[in-house]
JSON list of C-alpha atoms in Angstrom, two decimals:
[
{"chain": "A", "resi": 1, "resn": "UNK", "atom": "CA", "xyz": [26.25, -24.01, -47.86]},
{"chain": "A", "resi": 2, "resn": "UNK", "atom": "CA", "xyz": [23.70, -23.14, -45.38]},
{"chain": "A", "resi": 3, "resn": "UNK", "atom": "CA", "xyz": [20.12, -23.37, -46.68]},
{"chain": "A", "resi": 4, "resn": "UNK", "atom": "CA", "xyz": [17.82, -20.35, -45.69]},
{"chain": "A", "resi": 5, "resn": "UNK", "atom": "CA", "xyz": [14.64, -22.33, -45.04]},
{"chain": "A", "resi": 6, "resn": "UNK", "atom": "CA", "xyz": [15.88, -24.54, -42.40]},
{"chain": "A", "resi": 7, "resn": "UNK", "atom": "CA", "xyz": [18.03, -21.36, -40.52]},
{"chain": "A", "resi": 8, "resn": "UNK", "atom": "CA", "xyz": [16.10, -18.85, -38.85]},
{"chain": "A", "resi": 9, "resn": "UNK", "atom": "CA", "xyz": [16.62, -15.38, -40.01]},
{"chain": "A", "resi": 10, "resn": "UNK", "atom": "CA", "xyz": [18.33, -14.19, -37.07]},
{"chain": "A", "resi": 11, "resn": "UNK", "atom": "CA", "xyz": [20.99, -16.21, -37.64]},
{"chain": "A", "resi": 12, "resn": "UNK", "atom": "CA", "xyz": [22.10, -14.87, -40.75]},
{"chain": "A", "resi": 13, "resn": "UNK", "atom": "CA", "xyz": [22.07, -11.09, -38.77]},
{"chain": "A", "resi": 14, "resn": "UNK", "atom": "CA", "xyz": [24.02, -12.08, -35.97]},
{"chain": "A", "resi": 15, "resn": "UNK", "atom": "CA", "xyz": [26.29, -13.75, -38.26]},
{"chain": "A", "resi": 16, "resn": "UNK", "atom": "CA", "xyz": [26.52, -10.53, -40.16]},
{"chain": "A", "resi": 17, "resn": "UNK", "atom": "CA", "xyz": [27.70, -9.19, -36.94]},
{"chain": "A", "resi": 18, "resn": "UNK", "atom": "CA", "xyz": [30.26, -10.82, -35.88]},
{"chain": "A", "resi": 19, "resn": "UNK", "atom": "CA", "xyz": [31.89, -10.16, -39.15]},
{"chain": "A", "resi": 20, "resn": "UNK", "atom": "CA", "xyz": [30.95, -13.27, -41.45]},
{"chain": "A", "resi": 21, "resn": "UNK", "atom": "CA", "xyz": [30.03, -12.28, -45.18]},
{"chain": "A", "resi": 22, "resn": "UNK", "atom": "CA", "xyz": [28.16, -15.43, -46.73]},
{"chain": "A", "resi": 23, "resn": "UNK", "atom": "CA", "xyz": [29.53, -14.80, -50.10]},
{"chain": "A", "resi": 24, "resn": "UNK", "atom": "CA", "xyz": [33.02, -14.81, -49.42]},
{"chain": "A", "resi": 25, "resn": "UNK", "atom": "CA", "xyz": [35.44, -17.96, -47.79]},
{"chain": "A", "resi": 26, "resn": "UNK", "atom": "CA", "xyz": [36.25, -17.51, -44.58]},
{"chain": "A", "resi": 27, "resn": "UNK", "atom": "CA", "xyz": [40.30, -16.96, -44.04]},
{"chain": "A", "resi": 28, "resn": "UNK", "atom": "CA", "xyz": [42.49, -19.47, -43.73]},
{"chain": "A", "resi": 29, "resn": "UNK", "atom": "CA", "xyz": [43.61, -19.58, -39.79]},
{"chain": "A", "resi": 30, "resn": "UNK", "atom": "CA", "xyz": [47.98, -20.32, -39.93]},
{"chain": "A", "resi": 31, "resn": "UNK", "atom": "CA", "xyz": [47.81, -21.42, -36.52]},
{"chain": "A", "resi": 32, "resn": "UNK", "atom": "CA", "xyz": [45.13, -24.00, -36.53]},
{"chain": "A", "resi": 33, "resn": "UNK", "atom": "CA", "xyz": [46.59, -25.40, -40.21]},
{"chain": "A", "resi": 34, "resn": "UNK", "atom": "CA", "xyz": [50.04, -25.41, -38.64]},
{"chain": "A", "resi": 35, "resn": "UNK", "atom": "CA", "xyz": [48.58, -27.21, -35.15]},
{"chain": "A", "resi": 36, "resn": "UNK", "atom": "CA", "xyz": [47.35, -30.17, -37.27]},
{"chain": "A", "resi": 37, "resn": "UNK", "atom": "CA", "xyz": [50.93, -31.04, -38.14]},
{"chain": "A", "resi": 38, "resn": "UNK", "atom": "CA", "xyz": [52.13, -30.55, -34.90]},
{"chain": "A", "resi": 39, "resn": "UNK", "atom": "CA", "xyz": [54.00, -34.13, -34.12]},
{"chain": "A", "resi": 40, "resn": "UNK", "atom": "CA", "xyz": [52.15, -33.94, -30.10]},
{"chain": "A", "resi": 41, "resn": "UNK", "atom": "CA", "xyz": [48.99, -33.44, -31.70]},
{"chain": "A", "resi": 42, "resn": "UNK", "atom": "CA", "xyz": [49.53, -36.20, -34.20]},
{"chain": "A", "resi": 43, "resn": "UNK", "atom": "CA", "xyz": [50.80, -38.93, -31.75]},
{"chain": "A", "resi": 44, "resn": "UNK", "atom": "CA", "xyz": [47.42, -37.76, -30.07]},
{"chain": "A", "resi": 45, "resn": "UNK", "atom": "CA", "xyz": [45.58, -38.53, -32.72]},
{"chain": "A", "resi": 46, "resn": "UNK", "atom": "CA", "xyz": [47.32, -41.91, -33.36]},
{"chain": "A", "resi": 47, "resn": "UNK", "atom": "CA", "xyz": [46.85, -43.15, -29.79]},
{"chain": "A", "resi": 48, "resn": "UNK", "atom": "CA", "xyz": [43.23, -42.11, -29.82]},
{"chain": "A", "resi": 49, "resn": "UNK", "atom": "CA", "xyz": [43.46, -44.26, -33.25]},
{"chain": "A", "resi": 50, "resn": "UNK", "atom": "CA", "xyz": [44.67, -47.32, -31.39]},
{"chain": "A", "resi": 51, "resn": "UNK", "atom": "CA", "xyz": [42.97, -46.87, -28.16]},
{"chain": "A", "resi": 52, "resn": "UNK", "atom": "CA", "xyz": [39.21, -47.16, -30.80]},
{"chain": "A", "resi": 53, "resn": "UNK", "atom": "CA", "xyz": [41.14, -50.05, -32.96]},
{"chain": "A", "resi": 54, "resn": "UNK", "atom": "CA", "xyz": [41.75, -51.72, -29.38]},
{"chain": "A", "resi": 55, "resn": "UNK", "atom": "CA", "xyz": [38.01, -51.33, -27.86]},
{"chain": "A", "resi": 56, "resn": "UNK", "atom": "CA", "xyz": [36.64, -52.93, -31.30]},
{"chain": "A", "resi": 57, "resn": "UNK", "atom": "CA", "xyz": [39.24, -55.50, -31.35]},
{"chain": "A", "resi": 58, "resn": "UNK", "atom": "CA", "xyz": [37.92, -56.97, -27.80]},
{"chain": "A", "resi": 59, "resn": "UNK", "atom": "CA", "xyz": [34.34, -56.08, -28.35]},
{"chain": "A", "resi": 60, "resn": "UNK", "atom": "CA", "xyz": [34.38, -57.98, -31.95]},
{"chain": "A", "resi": 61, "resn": "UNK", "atom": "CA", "xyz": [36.48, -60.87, -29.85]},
{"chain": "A", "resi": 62, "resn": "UNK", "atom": "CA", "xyz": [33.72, -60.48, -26.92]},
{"chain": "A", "resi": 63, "resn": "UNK", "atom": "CA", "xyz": [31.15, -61.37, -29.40]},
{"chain": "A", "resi": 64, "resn": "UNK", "atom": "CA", "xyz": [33.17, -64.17, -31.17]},
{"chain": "A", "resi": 65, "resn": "UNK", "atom": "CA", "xyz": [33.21, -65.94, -27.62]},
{"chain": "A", "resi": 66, "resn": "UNK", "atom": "CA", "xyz": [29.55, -65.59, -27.63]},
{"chain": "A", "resi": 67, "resn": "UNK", "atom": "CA", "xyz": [28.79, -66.83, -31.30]},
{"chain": "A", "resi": 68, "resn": "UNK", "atom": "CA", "xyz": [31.06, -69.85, -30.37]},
{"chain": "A", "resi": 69, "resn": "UNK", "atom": "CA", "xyz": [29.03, -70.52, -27.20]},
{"chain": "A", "resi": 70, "resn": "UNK", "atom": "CA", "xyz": [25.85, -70.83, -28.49]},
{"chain": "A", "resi": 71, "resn": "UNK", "atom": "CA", "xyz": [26.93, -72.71, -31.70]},
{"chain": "A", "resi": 72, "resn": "UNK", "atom": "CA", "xyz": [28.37, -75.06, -29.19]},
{"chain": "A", "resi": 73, "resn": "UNK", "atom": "CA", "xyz": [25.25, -75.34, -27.31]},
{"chain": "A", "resi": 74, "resn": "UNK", "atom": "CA", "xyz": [23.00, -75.37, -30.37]},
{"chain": "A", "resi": 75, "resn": "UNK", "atom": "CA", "xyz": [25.31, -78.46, -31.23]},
{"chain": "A", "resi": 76, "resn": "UNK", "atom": "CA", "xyz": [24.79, -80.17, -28.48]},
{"chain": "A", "resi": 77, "resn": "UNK", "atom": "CA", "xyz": [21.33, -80.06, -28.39]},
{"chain": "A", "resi": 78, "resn": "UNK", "atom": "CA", "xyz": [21.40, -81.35, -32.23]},
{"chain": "A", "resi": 79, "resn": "UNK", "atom": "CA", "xyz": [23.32, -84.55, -31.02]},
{"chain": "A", "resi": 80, "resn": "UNK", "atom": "CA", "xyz": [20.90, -84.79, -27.92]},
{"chain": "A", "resi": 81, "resn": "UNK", "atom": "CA", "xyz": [18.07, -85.09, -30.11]},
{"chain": "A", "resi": 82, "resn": "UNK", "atom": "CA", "xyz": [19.69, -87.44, -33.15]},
{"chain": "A", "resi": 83, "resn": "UNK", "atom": "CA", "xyz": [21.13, -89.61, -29.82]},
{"chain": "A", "resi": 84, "resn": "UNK", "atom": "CA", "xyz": [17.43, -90.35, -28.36]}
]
């Protein structure tokens, strides 16, 4: 729902224009319902899916190796100190 203070009034004409009546839903388009179930677009999808899973898998792994680092260092330093 578009909320007329925050859209400028020419909006709402040129809107009008090009055919859209604010009062009534816009048709459904066939072609762009039928293109979501379109298996190419799909495997798209699911390979886009994987390919984001993928980047945060080795980005949360990246960070792991760094957690582990400095715990290990911070450990050190710990027996360092009790050592002396």
């Amino acid at each position: 729902m578009l909320n007329a203070m925050a859209v400028p009034i020419g909006l709402f004409d040129q809107a009008r224009q090009n055919g859209y009546a604010f009062n009534q839903a816009p048709e459904p388009d066939l072609a762009a319902s039928l293109a979501l179930f379109d298996p190419v677009n799909i495997w798209a999808g699911f390979q886009q899916l994987t390919h984001l899973q993928q980047r945060q898998k080795a980005k949360a792994a990246l960070i792991g190796r760094v957690l582990k680092r400095r715990l290990s260092r911070i450990r050190s330093l710990v027996h360092r100190k009790k050592s002396k």
